Tab-separated table of N, CA and C in Angstrom:
chain	number	residue	atom	x	y	z
A	1	MET	N	-81.557	-54.631	4.849
A	1	MET	CA	-81.338	-55.629	3.600
A	1	MET	C	-82.801	-56.558	3.591
A	2	ALA	N	-83.280	-56.472	2.684
A	2	ALA	CA	-84.456	-57.497	2.577
A	2	ALA	C	-84.124	-58.962	2.388
A	3	SER	N	-84.926	-59.644	3.162
A	3	SER	CA	-84.629	-61.276	2.967
A	3	SER	C	-85.464	-61.874	1.930
A	4	ALA	N	-85.009	-62.616	1.278
A	4	ALA	CA	-85.792	-63.266	0.218
A	4	ALA	C	-86.918	-64.103	0.800
A	5	PRO	N	-87.871	-64.164	0.131
A	5	PRO	CA	-88.927	-65.071	0.887
A	5	PRO	C	-88.637	-66.562	0.798
A	6	THR	N	-89.120	-67.264	1.892
A	6	THR	CA	-88.645	-68.555	2.235
A	6	THR	C	-89.832	-69.277	1.745
A	7	SER	N	-89.546	-70.437	1.280
A	7	SER	CA	-90.777	-71.569	0.934
A	7	SER	C	-91.360	-72.144	2.144
A	8	LYS	N	-92.619	-72.480	1.941
A	8	LYS	CA	-93.161	-73.235	3.166
A	8	LYS	C	-92.446	-74.662	3.373
A	9	TYR	N	-92.048	-75.185	2.424
A	9	TYR	CA	-91.326	-76.557	2.356
A	9	TYR	C	-89.790	-76.434	2.240
A	10	ASN	N	-88.888	-76.814	2.957
A	10	ASN	CA	-87.561	-77.089	2.687
A	10	ASN	C	-87.306	-78.176	1.688
A	11	SER	N	-86.400	-78.088	0.905
A	11	SER	CA	-86.169	-79.195	-0.141
A	11	SER	C	-85.674	-80.241	0.630
A	12	HIS	N	-84.974	-80.085	1.731
A	12	HIS	CA	-84.140	-81.167	2.433
A	12	HIS	C	-84.952	-81.802	3.625
A	13	SER	N	-86.057	-81.200	4.012
A	13	SER	CA	-86.782	-81.485	5.217
A	13	SER	C	-87.598	-82.859	4.991
A	14	LEU	N	-87.987	-83.384	6.155
A	14	LEU	CA	-88.651	-84.615	6.179
A	14	LEU	C	-90.275	-84.524	5.950
A	15	GLU	N	-90.608	-83.180	6.011
A	15	GLU	CA	-91.953	-82.889	6.034
A	15	GLU	C	-92.331	-82.944	4.330
A	16	ASN	N	-91.345	-82.641	3.610
A	16	ASN	CA	-91.519	-82.837	2.053
A	16	ASN	C	-91.613	-83.966	1.492
A	17	GLU	N	-91.391	-85.460	2.259
A	17	GLU	CA	-91.433	-86.614	1.694
A	17	GLU	C	-92.688	-86.910	1.368
A	18	SER	N	-93.688	-86.394	1.943
A	18	SER	CA	-95.147	-87.104	1.267
A	18	SER	C	-95.896	-86.170	0.090
A	19	ILE	N	-95.194	-85.380	-0.349
A	19	ILE	CA	-95.551	-84.366	-1.269
A	19	ILE	C	-95.428	-85.148	-2.587
A	20	LYS	N	-96.568	-85.230	-3.656
A	20	LYS	CA	-96.566	-85.768	-4.836
A	20	LYS	C	-95.930	-84.779	-5.734
A	21	ARG	N	-94.975	-85.346	-6.882
A	21	ARG	CA	-94.485	-84.692	-7.588
A	21	ARG	C	-94.815	-84.855	-9.072
A	22	THR	N	-95.171	-84.075	-9.921
A	22	THR	CA	-95.146	-84.626	-11.410
A	22	THR	C	-93.922	-84.096	-11.870
A	23	SER	N	-93.359	-84.996	-12.679
A	23	SER	CA	-92.314	-84.639	-13.528
A	23	SER	C	-92.425	-84.291	-15.092
A	24	ARG	N	-91.525	-83.591	-15.858
A	24	ARG	CA	-91.705	-83.229	-16.872
A	24	ARG	C	-92.402	-84.388	-17.946
A	25	ASP	N	-92.040	-85.577	-17.861
A	25	ASP	CA	-92.482	-86.354	-18.538
A	25	ASP	C	-93.950	-87.254	-18.241
A	26	GLY	N	-94.668	-86.388	-17.211
A	26	GLY	CA	-95.981	-86.835	-16.825
A	26	GLY	C	-96.098	-88.067	-15.771
A	27	VAL	N	-94.835	-88.298	-15.180
A	27	VAL	CA	-94.606	-89.414	-14.165
A	27	VAL	C	-95.226	-88.786	-12.832
A	28	ASN	N	-96.463	-89.431	-12.147
A	28	ASN	CA	-96.725	-88.988	-10.975
A	28	ASN	C	-95.823	-90.031	-9.946
A	29	TRP	N	-95.364	-89.241	-9.041
A	29	TRP	CA	-94.276	-89.706	-8.081
A	29	TRP	C	-94.485	-89.241	-6.654
A	30	ASP	N	-94.961	-90.209	-5.765
A	30	ASP	CA	-95.109	-89.768	-4.438
A	30	ASP	C	-93.764	-89.899	-3.901
A	31	LEU	N	-93.073	-89.420	-3.096
A	31	LEU	CA	-91.967	-89.546	-2.725
A	31	LEU	C	-91.620	-90.400	-1.691
A	32	SER	N	-92.658	-90.697	-0.997
A	32	SER	CA	-92.721	-91.814	0.029
A	32	SER	C	-92.986	-93.350	-0.540
A	33	GLU	N	-93.438	-93.296	-1.694
A	33	GLU	CA	-93.408	-94.472	-2.478
A	33	GLU	C	-92.116	-94.920	-3.277
A	34	ALA	N	-92.055	-96.030	-3.245
A	34	ALA	CA	-90.617	-96.736	-3.878
A	34	ALA	C	-90.550	-96.745	-5.552
A	35	VAL	N	-91.611	-96.684	-5.998
A	35	VAL	CA	-91.851	-96.904	-7.521
A	35	VAL	C	-92.599	-95.497	-8.075
A	36	PRO	N	-91.796	-94.921	-9.043
A	36	PRO	CA	-92.354	-93.853	-9.983
A	36	PRO	C	-93.417	-94.508	-10.872
A	37	ARG	N	-94.759	-93.973	-10.831
A	37	ARG	CA	-95.700	-94.600	-11.596
A	37	ARG	C	-96.228	-93.680	-12.808
A	38	LEU	N	-96.584	-94.525	-14.020
A	38	LEU	CA	-97.161	-93.480	-15.067
A	38	LEU	C	-98.565	-93.438	-14.907
A	39	PRO	N	-99.110	-92.407	-15.389
A	39	PRO	CA	-100.787	-92.202	-15.270
A	39	PRO	C	-101.405	-93.669	-15.732
A	40	GLY	N	-102.431	-94.082	-14.659
A	40	GLY	CA	-103.270	-95.254	-15.083
A	40	GLY	C	-102.354	-96.622	-14.512
A	41	GLU	N	-101.145	-96.338	-14.084
A	41	GLU	CA	-100.202	-97.646	-13.721
A	41	GLU	C	-100.814	-98.005	-12.192
A	42	THR	N	-101.098	-98.920	-11.868
A	42	THR	CA	-101.370	-99.482	-10.355
A	42	THR	C	-100.374	-100.488	-10.129
A	43	ARG	N	-100.096	-100.368	-9.008
A	43	ARG	CA	-99.151	-101.613	-8.220
A	43	ARG	C	-99.926	-102.752	-7.809
A	44	ILE	N	-99.350	-103.961	-8.184
A	44	ILE	CA	-100.156	-105.257	-7.861
A	44	ILE	C	-99.794	-105.835	-6.929
A	45	THR	N	-98.415	-105.974	-6.750
A	45	THR	CA	-97.889	-106.727	-5.484
A	45	THR	C	-96.265	-106.238	-5.266
A	46	ASP	N	-95.867	-106.611	-4.258
A	46	ASP	CA	-94.420	-106.233	-3.860
A	46	ASP	C	-93.778	-107.500	-3.189
A	47	LYS	N	-92.601	-107.830	-3.133
A	47	LYS	CA	-91.965	-108.931	-2.441
A	47	LYS	C	-90.380	-108.687	-2.083
A	48	GLU	N	-90.011	-108.949	-1.091
A	48	GLU	CA	-88.618	-109.023	-0.908
A	48	GLU	C	-87.858	-110.433	-1.780
A	49	VAL	N	-86.997	-110.118	-2.525
A	49	VAL	CA	-86.197	-111.126	-3.296
A	49	VAL	C	-84.718	-110.892	-3.278
A	50	ILE	N	-84.234	-111.945	-3.805
A	50	ILE	CA	-82.609	-111.783	-3.644
A	50	ILE	C	-82.515	-111.811	-5.568
A	51	TYR	N	-82.077	-110.791	-6.144
A	51	TYR	CA	-81.628	-110.718	-7.426
A	51	TYR	C	-80.325	-111.315	-7.751
A	52	ILE	N	-80.199	-112.092	-8.389
A	52	ILE	CA	-78.971	-112.789	-8.910
A	52	ILE	C	-78.318	-111.966	-9.886
A	53	CYS	N	-77.441	-111.321	-9.501
A	53	CYS	CA	-76.823	-110.366	-10.542
A	53	CYS	C	-75.754	-110.962	-11.189
A	54	PRO	N	-75.651	-110.981	-12.647
A	54	PRO	CA	-74.284	-111.783	-13.140
A	54	PRO	C	-73.169	-110.949	-13.076
A	55	PHE	N	-73.150	-109.863	-12.544
A	55	PHE	CA	-71.791	-109.008	-12.391
A	55	PHE	C	-71.445	-108.956	-11.075
A	56	ASN	N	-72.234	-108.795	-10.028
A	56	ASN	CA	-72.120	-108.478	-8.512
A	56	ASN	C	-72.395	-109.506	-7.596
A	57	GLY	N	-73.056	-110.639	-8.174
A	57	GLY	CA	-73.555	-111.688	-7.349
A	57	GLY	C	-74.737	-111.367	-6.731
A	58	PRO	N	-75.452	-112.129	-5.715
A	58	PRO	CA	-76.591	-111.954	-5.176
A	58	PRO	C	-76.853	-110.432	-4.391
A	59	ILE	N	-78.092	-110.119	-4.597
A	59	ILE	CA	-78.393	-108.459	-3.819
A	59	ILE	C	-79.619	-108.689	-3.540
A	60	LYS	N	-79.931	-108.343	-2.183
A	60	LYS	CA	-81.025	-108.241	-1.673
A	60	LYS	C	-81.788	-106.998	-2.175
A	61	GLY	N	-83.239	-107.324	-2.334
A	61	GLY	CA	-83.946	-106.219	-2.934
A	61	GLY	C	-85.414	-106.285	-2.779
A	62	ARG	N	-86.159	-105.379	-3.014
A	62	ARG	CA	-87.590	-105.592	-3.198
A	62	ARG	C	-88.274	-105.258	-4.396
A	63	VAL	N	-88.773	-106.012	-5.122
A	63	VAL	CA	-89.342	-106.269	-6.394
A	63	VAL	C	-90.930	-105.885	-6.350
A	64	TYR	N	-91.377	-104.743	-7.043
A	64	TYR	CA	-92.543	-104.277	-7.168
A	64	TYR	C	-93.109	-104.551	-8.621
A	65	ILE	N	-94.260	-105.064	-8.819
A	65	ILE	CA	-94.881	-105.358	-10.126
A	65	ILE	C	-96.293	-104.569	-10.101
A	66	THR	N	-96.299	-104.043	-11.056
A	66	THR	CA	-97.446	-102.968	-11.563
A	66	THR	C	-98.032	-103.590	-12.748
A	67	ASN	N	-99.087	-102.985	-13.352
A	67	ASN	CA	-99.842	-103.574	-14.391
A	67	ASN	C	-99.019	-103.360	-15.480
A	68	TYR	N	-97.913	-102.579	-15.465
A	68	TYR	CA	-96.917	-102.044	-16.596
A	68	TYR	C	-95.655	-102.710	-16.503
A	69	ARG	N	-95.107	-102.814	-15.523
A	69	ARG	CA	-93.489	-103.253	-15.313
A	69	ARG	C	-93.359	-103.721	-13.927
A	70	LEU	N	-92.155	-104.463	-14.010
A	70	LEU	CA	-91.400	-105.065	-12.856
A	70	LEU	C	-90.302	-103.936	-12.567
A	71	TYR	N	-90.355	-103.739	-11.338
A	71	TYR	CA	-89.314	-102.703	-10.913
A	71	TYR	C	-88.671	-103.294	-9.621
A	72	LEU	N	-87.369	-103.248	-9.568
A	72	LEU	CA	-86.626	-103.824	-8.379
A	72	LEU	C	-85.782	-102.866	-8.166
A	73	ARG	N	-85.884	-102.527	-6.629
A	73	ARG	CA	-84.920	-101.503	-5.711
A	73	ARG	C	-83.988	-102.382	-4.883
A	74	SER	N	-82.733	-102.188	-4.948
A	74	SER	CA	-81.975	-102.902	-3.915
A	74	SER	C	-82.026	-102.480	-2.539
A	75	LEU	N	-81.975	-103.024	-1.557
A	75	LEU	CA	-82.092	-102.893	-0.097
A	75	LEU	C	-80.939	-102.619	0.514
A	76	GLU	N	-79.879	-102.962	-0.059
A	76	GLU	CA	-78.463	-102.924	0.266
A	76	GLU	C	-77.806	-101.437	0.067
A	77	THR	N	-77.161	-100.830	0.940
A	77	THR	CA	-76.688	-99.677	0.593
A	77	THR	C	-75.239	-99.490	-0.113
A	78	ASP	N	-74.457	-100.668	0.010
A	78	ASP	CA	-73.149	-100.366	-0.885
A	78	ASP	C	-73.337	-100.653	-2.256
A	79	SER	N	-74.222	-101.229	-2.733
A	79	SER	CA	-74.710	-101.840	-4.041
A	79	SER	C	-76.081	-101.162	-4.566
A	80	ALA	N	-76.279	-100.155	-4.776
A	80	ALA	CA	-77.550	-99.463	-5.152
A	80	ALA	C	-77.890	-100.005	-6.780
A	81	LEU	N	-78.847	-100.612	-6.779
A	81	LEU	CA	-79.236	-101.096	-8.016
A	81	LEU	C	-80.715	-101.007	-8.382
A	82	ILE	N	-81.097	-100.444	-9.428
A	82	ILE	CA	-82.585	-100.340	-9.853
A	82	ILE	C	-82.796	-100.966	-11.226
A	83	LEU	N	-83.596	-101.687	-11.272
A	83	LEU	CA	-84.106	-102.601	-12.330
A	83	LEU	C	-85.528	-102.114	-12.893
A	84	ASP	N	-85.757	-101.591	-13.983
A	84	ASP	CA	-86.918	-101.129	-14.476
A	84	ASP	C	-87.347	-101.913	-15.879
A	85	VAL	N	-88.057	-102.942	-15.743
A	85	VAL	CA	-88.447	-103.613	-16.827
A	85	VAL	C	-89.785	-103.531	-17.370
A	86	PRO	N	-90.297	-103.184	-18.448
A	86	PRO	CA	-91.591	-103.139	-18.777
A	86	PRO	C	-92.071	-104.640	-19.079
A	87	LEU	N	-93.359	-104.902	-18.670
A	87	LEU	CA	-93.929	-106.322	-19.020
A	87	LEU	C	-93.815	-106.600	-20.457
A	88	GLY	N	-94.196	-105.892	-21.246
A	88	GLY	CA	-94.067	-106.047	-22.611
A	88	GLY	C	-92.648	-106.704	-23.245
A	89	VAL	N	-91.656	-106.491	-22.353
A	89	VAL	CA	-90.404	-106.960	-22.673
A	89	VAL	C	-90.146	-108.431	-22.402
A	90	ILE	N	-90.951	-108.945	-21.492
A	90	ILE	CA	-90.737	-110.519	-20.825
A	90	ILE	C	-91.039	-111.197	-22.224
A	91	SER	N	-90.334	-112.364	-22.427
A	91	SER	CA	-90.513	-113.237	-23.358
A	91	SER	C	-90.997	-114.613	-22.737
A	92	ARG	N	-90.136	-114.818	-21.523
A	92	ARG	CA	-90.325	-116.250	-20.885
A	92	ARG	C	-90.294	-116.053	-19.366
A	93	ILE	N	-91.001	-116.762	-18.691
A	93	ILE	CA	-90.928	-116.878	-17.351
A	93	ILE	C	-91.013	-118.241	-16.883
A	94	GLU	N	-89.707	-118.529	-16.044
A	94	GLU	CA	-89.652	-120.108	-15.752
A	94	GLU	C	-89.470	-120.087	-14.192
A	95	LYS	N	-90.002	-121.158	-13.566
A	95	LYS	CA	-89.633	-121.432	-12.111
A	95	LYS	C	-88.511	-122.378	-12.195
A	96	MET	N	-87.555	-121.891	-11.238
A	96	MET	CA	-86.269	-122.611	-10.988
A	96	MET	C	-86.283	-123.174	-9.615
A	97	GLY	N	-85.745	-124.498	-9.757
A	97	GLY	CA	-85.657	-125.113	-8.250
A	97	GLY	C	-87.141	-125.878	-8.111
A	98	GLY	N	-87.184	-126.549	-7.072
A	98	GLY	CA	-88.337	-127.018	-6.626
A	98	GLY	C	-88.495	-127.320	-4.951
A	99	ALA	N	-89.553	-127.901	-4.344
A	99	ALA	CA	-89.559	-128.223	-3.118
A	99	ALA	C	-88.716	-128.689	-2.510
A	100	THR	N	-87.783	-129.687	-3.231
A	100	THR	CA	-86.624	-130.425	-2.756
A	100	THR	C	-85.202	-129.663	-2.785
A	101	SER	N	-85.282	-128.496	-3.409
A	101	SER	CA	-84.247	-127.940	-3.890
A	101	SER	C	-83.301	-127.664	-2.585
A	102	ARG	N	-82.009	-127.961	-2.637
A	102	ARG	CA	-81.089	-127.631	-1.468
A	102	ARG	C	-80.085	-126.427	-2.071
A	103	GLY	N	-79.470	-125.787	-1.333
A	103	GLY	CA	-78.585	-125.007	-1.637
A	103	GLY	C	-79.080	-123.406	-1.568
A	104	GLU	N	-78.065	-122.611	-1.489
A	104	GLU	CA	-78.483	-121.051	-1.292
A	104	GLU	C	-78.948	-120.581	-2.829
A	105	ASN	N	-79.939	-119.764	-2.919
A	105	ASN	CA	-80.463	-119.331	-4.003
A	105	ASN	C	-81.018	-120.254	-4.981
A	106	SER	N	-81.608	-121.275	-4.681
A	106	SER	CA	-81.909	-122.364	-5.781
A	106	SER	C	-83.249	-122.265	-6.067
A	107	TYR	N	-84.188	-121.483	-5.225
A	107	TYR	CA	-85.511	-121.740	-5.738
A	107	TYR	C	-85.937	-120.039	-5.986
A	108	GLY	N	-86.574	-120.028	-7.125
A	108	GLY	CA	-86.933	-118.792	-7.701
A	108	GLY	C	-87.235	-118.665	-9.057
A	109	LEU	N	-87.282	-117.781	-9.655
A	109	LEU	CA	-87.926	-117.367	-11.068
A	109	LEU	C	-86.904	-116.852	-11.937
A	110	ASP	N	-86.788	-117.471	-13.152
A	110	ASP	CA	-85.633	-117.095	-14.207
A	110	ASP	C	-86.637	-116.395	-15.115
A	111	ILE	N	-86.276	-114.983	-15.658
A	111	ILE	CA	-87.143	-114.497	-16.388
A	111	ILE	C	-85.949	-114.220	-17.773
A	112	THR	N	-86.631	-114.482	-18.903
A	112	THR	CA	-85.764	-114.232	-19.954
A	112	THR	C	-86.446	-113.022	-20.764
A	113	CYS	N	-85.862	-111.928	-21.074
A	113	CYS	CA	-86.289	-110.798	-21.965
A	113	CYS	C	-86.048	-110.671	-23.233
A	114	LYS	N	-86.903	-109.929	-24.019
A	114	LYS	CA	-86.542	-109.587	-25.450
A	114	LYS	C	-85.635	-108.910	-25.809
A	115	ASP	N	-85.006	-108.083	-24.803
A	115	ASP	CA	-83.974	-107.367	-25.200
A	115	ASP	C	-82.568	-107.908	-24.701
A	116	MET	N	-82.612	-109.407	-24.432
A	116	MET	CA	-81.410	-110.086	-24.364
A	116	MET	C	-81.128	-110.129	-22.612
A	117	ARG	N	-82.117	-109.472	-21.922
A	117	ARG	CA	-81.563	-109.677	-20.442
A	117	ARG	C	-82.097	-111.042	-19.858
A	118	ASN	N	-81.442	-111.550	-18.908
A	118	ASN	CA	-81.953	-112.651	-18.250
A	118	ASN	C	-81.730	-112.415	-16.708
A	119	LEU	N	-82.957	-112.214	-16.169
A	119	LEU	CA	-83.099	-111.833	-14.780
A	119	LEU	C	-83.550	-113.104	-14.007
A	120	ARG	N	-82.700	-113.352	-12.671
A	120	ARG	CA	-82.800	-114.343	-11.935
A	120	ARG	C	-83.420	-113.735	-10.371
A	121	PHE	N	-84.330	-114.402	-9.975
A	121	PHE	CA	-84.645	-114.032	-8.582
A	121	PHE	C	-84.855	-115.172	-7.691
A	122	ALA	N	-84.027	-115.046	-6.608
A	122	ALA	CA	-84.171	-116.217	-5.519
A	122	ALA	C	-85.406	-115.677	-4.355
A	123	LEU	N	-86.206	-116.811	-4.094
A	123	LEU	CA	-87.223	-116.416	-3.281
A	123	LEU	C	-87.303	-117.303	-2.066
A	124	LYS	N	-87.989	-117.205	-0.960
A	124	LYS	CA	-88.212	-117.982	0.089
A	124	LYS	C	-89.026	-119.133	-0.350
A	125	GLN	N	-88.649	-120.275	0.211
A	125	GLN	CA	-89.624	-121.499	-0.210
A	125	GLN	C	-90.809	-121.701	0.533
A	126	GLU	N	-91.008	-121.178	1.652
A	126	GLU	CA	-92.194	-121.240	2.387
A	126	GLU	C	-93.111	-120.140	2.090
A	127	GLY	N	-94.657	-120.462	2.348
A	127	GLY	CA	-95.523	-119.282	1.965
A	127	GLY	C	-95.735	-119.372	0.422
A	128	HIS	N	-95.143	-120.053	-0.488
A	128	HIS	CA	-95.506	-119.926	-1.818
A	128	HIS	C	-95.335	-118.993	-2.581
A	129	SER	N	-94.622	-118.094	-2.156
A	129	SER	CA	-93.988	-116.853	-2.669
A	129	SER	C	-93.811	-116.780	-4.256
A	130	ARG	N	-93.096	-117.851	-4.683
A	130	ARG	CA	-92.964	-118.052	-6.084
A	130	ARG	C	-94.075	-118.069	-6.939
A	131	ARG	N	-94.972	-118.927	-6.193
A	131	ARG	CA	-96.376	-119.262	-7.291
A	131	ARG	C	-96.977	-117.944	-7.326
A	132	ASP	N	-96.960	-117.296	-6.314
A	132	ASP	CA	-97.948	-115.854	-6.468
A	132	ASP	C	-97.170	-114.892	-7.375
A	133	MET	N	-95.896	-114.854	-7.358
A	133	MET	CA	-95.251	-113.952	-8.151
A	133	MET	C	-95.173	-114.368	-9.684
A	134	PHE	N	-95.384	-115.817	-10.016
A	134	PHE	CA	-95.237	-116.307	-11.270
A	134	PHE	C	-96.583	-116.025	-11.772
A	135	GLU	N	-97.677	-116.286	-10.990
A	135	GLU	CA	-98.876	-116.073	-11.490
A	135	GLU	C	-99.237	-114.679	-11.981
A	136	ILE	N	-98.893	-113.518	-11.299
A	136	ILE	CA	-99.239	-112.390	-11.429
A	136	ILE	C	-98.204	-111.791	-12.710
A	137	LEU	N	-97.043	-112.286	-12.649
A	137	LEU	CA	-96.159	-112.021	-13.926
A	137	LEU	C	-96.903	-112.318	-15.112
A	138	THR	N	-97.174	-113.713	-15.146
A	138	THR	CA	-97.663	-114.365	-16.439
A	138	THR	C	-99.000	-113.632	-16.938
A	139	ARG	N	-99.664	-113.473	-15.765
A	139	ARG	CA	-100.883	-112.826	-16.291
A	139	ARG	C	-100.796	-111.307	-17.013
A	140	TYR	N	-100.099	-110.520	-16.293
A	140	TYR	CA	-99.729	-109.240	-17.002
A	140	TYR	C	-98.824	-109.163	-18.104
A	141	ALA	N	-97.867	-109.887	-18.084
A	141	ALA	CA	-96.743	-109.977	-18.965
A	141	ALA	C	-97.406	-110.569	-20.481
A	142	PHE	N	-98.462	-111.514	-20.352
A	142	PHE	CA	-98.959	-112.036	-21.488
A	142	PHE	C	-100.519	-112.224	-21.333
A	143	PRO	N	-100.912	-111.050	-21.593
A	143	PRO	CA	-102.518	-110.677	-21.477
A	143	PRO	C	-103.367	-111.455	-22.372
A	144	LEU	N	-102.895	-111.534	-23.444
A	144	LEU	CA	-103.656	-112.208	-24.484
A	144	LEU	C	-103.877	-113.715	-24.126
A	145	ALA	N	-102.969	-114.379	-23.507
A	145	ALA	CA	-103.130	-115.683	-22.962
A	145	ALA	C	-104.181	-115.771	-21.682
A	146	HIS	N	-104.175	-114.788	-20.917
A	146	HIS	CA	-104.974	-114.784	-19.814
A	146	HIS	C	-106.409	-113.964	-19.995
A	147	SER	N	-106.674	-113.748	-21.264
A	147	SER	CA	-107.715	-113.005	-21.746
A	147	SER	C	-108.118	-111.624	-20.962
A	148	LEU	N	-107.020	-111.053	-20.572
A	148	LEU	CA	-106.916	-109.617	-19.930
A	148	LEU	C	-107.237	-108.497	-21.138
A	149	VAL	N	-106.920	-108.955	-22.304
A	149	VAL	CA	-107.151	-107.660	-23.393
A	149	VAL	C	-108.648	-107.772	-23.573
A	150	ASN	N	-109.136	-108.897	-23.608
A	150	ASN	CA	-110.814	-109.007	-23.929
A	150	ASN	C	-111.566	-108.406	-23.054
A	151	SER	N	-111.255	-108.568	-21.815
A	151	SER	CA	-112.012	-107.985	-20.726
A	151	SER	C	-111.738	-106.434	-20.769
A	152	MET	N	-110.789	-105.922	-21.378
A	152	MET	CA	-110.312	-104.648	-21.517
A	152	MET	C	-111.127	-103.995	-22.516
A	153	ALA	N	-111.225	-104.837	-23.498
A	153	ALA	CA	-111.979	-104.308	-24.788
A	153	ALA	C	-113.255	-103.918	-24.630
A	154	CYS	N	-114.023	-104.664	-23.886
A	154	CYS	CA	-115.541	-104.168	-23.663
A	154	CYS	C	-115.629	-102.815	-22.783
A	155	CYS	N	-114.716	-102.337	-22.382
A	155	CYS	CA	-114.825	-101.019	-21.783
A	155	CYS	C	-114.311	-100.019	-23.066
A	156	LEU	N	-113.615	-100.272	-24.005
A	156	LEU	CA	-113.335	-99.320	-25.022
A	156	LEU	C	-114.493	-98.763	-25.972
A	157	PRO	N	-114.496	-97.514	-26.139
A	157	PRO	CA	-115.645	-97.345	-27.108
A	157	PRO	C	-115.528	-97.840	-28.637
A	158	GLN	N	-116.425	-98.358	-28.870
A	158	GLN	CA	-116.638	-99.085	-30.324
A	158	GLN	C	-116.897	-97.953	-31.431
A	159	PRO	N	-116.356	-98.295	-32.644
A	159	PRO	CA	-116.672	-97.451	-33.629
A	159	PRO	C	-118.014	-97.584	-34.331
A	160	PRO	N	-118.622	-96.484	-35.000
A	160	PRO	CA	-120.079	-96.738	-35.319
A	160	PRO	C	-120.194	-97.563	-36.413
A	161	CYS	N	-119.036	-98.012	-37.315
A	161	CYS	CA	-119.303	-98.871	-37.986
A	161	CYS	C	-117.993	-99.608	-38.507
A	162	SER	N	-118.295	-100.772	-39.151
A	162	SER	CA	-117.183	-101.706	-39.215
A	162	SER	C	-116.141	-101.153	-40.083
A	163	SER	N	-114.801	-101.829	-40.035
A	163	SER	CA	-113.869	-101.156	-40.937
A	163	SER	C	-114.003	-101.407	-42.423
A	164	THR	N	-114.742	-102.332	-42.587
A	164	THR	CA	-114.936	-102.550	-44.086
A	164	THR	C	-116.036	-101.622	-44.673
A	165	ASP	N	-116.946	-101.258	-44.034
A	165	ASP	CA	-117.897	-100.093	-44.322
A	165	ASP	C	-117.141	-98.771	-44.271
A	166	LEU	N	-116.182	-98.500	-43.489
A	166	LEU	CA	-115.581	-97.194	-43.400
A	166	LEU	C	-114.767	-97.143	-44.719
A	167	LEU	N	-113.924	-98.483	-45.044
A	167	LEU	CA	-113.148	-98.256	-46.399
A	167	LEU	C	-113.804	-98.186	-47.415
A	168	PHE	N	-115.026	-98.811	-47.817
A	168	PHE	CA	-116.059	-98.617	-48.866
A	168	PHE	C	-116.406	-97.198	-48.781
A	169	SER	N	-116.935	-96.804	-47.961
A	169	SER	CA	-117.396	-95.288	-47.703
A	169	SER	C	-116.261	-94.179	-48.197
A	170	LEU	N	-115.018	-94.485	-47.956
A	170	LEU	CA	-113.928	-93.595	-48.338
A	170	LEU	C	-113.621	-93.743	-49.869
A	171	TYR	N	-113.992	-94.887	-50.419
A	171	TYR	CA	-113.483	-94.984	-51.820
A	171	TYR	C	-114.808	-95.405	-52.739
A	172	ALA	N	-115.848	-95.078	-52.221
A	172	ALA	CA	-116.987	-95.085	-53.122
A	172	ALA	C	-117.069	-94.057	-54.023
A	173	PRO	N	-117.454	-94.500	-55.141
A	173	PRO	CA	-117.714	-93.519	-56.291
A	173	PRO	C	-119.083	-92.765	-55.946
A	174	ASN	N	-119.186	-91.527	-56.534
A	174	ASN	CA	-120.126	-90.549	-56.031
A	174	ASN	C	-121.211	-90.782	-57.220
């Protein structure tokens, strides 16, 4: 009886964890990495936070911020949660609490989205973790206010003529 050829990598082995896969939608995903990234997407930062879930209460997790999205993966095994929020959906970012705030989960960020989601993240007060996350999110969620678009526009190819020249050349009588 002939045996079927076995592949070099077993799909359930630990050797396969570092293999980079490309799914059908073009997402490159290194299995050892926590965030599946799109082509051109780069990870900016990641922090441990407590997500204040409106349904299940506080959930410990790790938030990853890329140049395209905010991605939260819960660290608790009993409540698996993944939030994937494109930065273009964010309409407002507010700091909640202050240096003198007392109480559990009273210091962090409150994020309002255009799709009616309200995300609340509690952070540790020491180390200015809220300030770093707030600045990164505001820079990438609102690129026009932070002149990121202008700095990216200089790298884009420019058209050979202006749009008015192009318009008149299309409709100019011969």
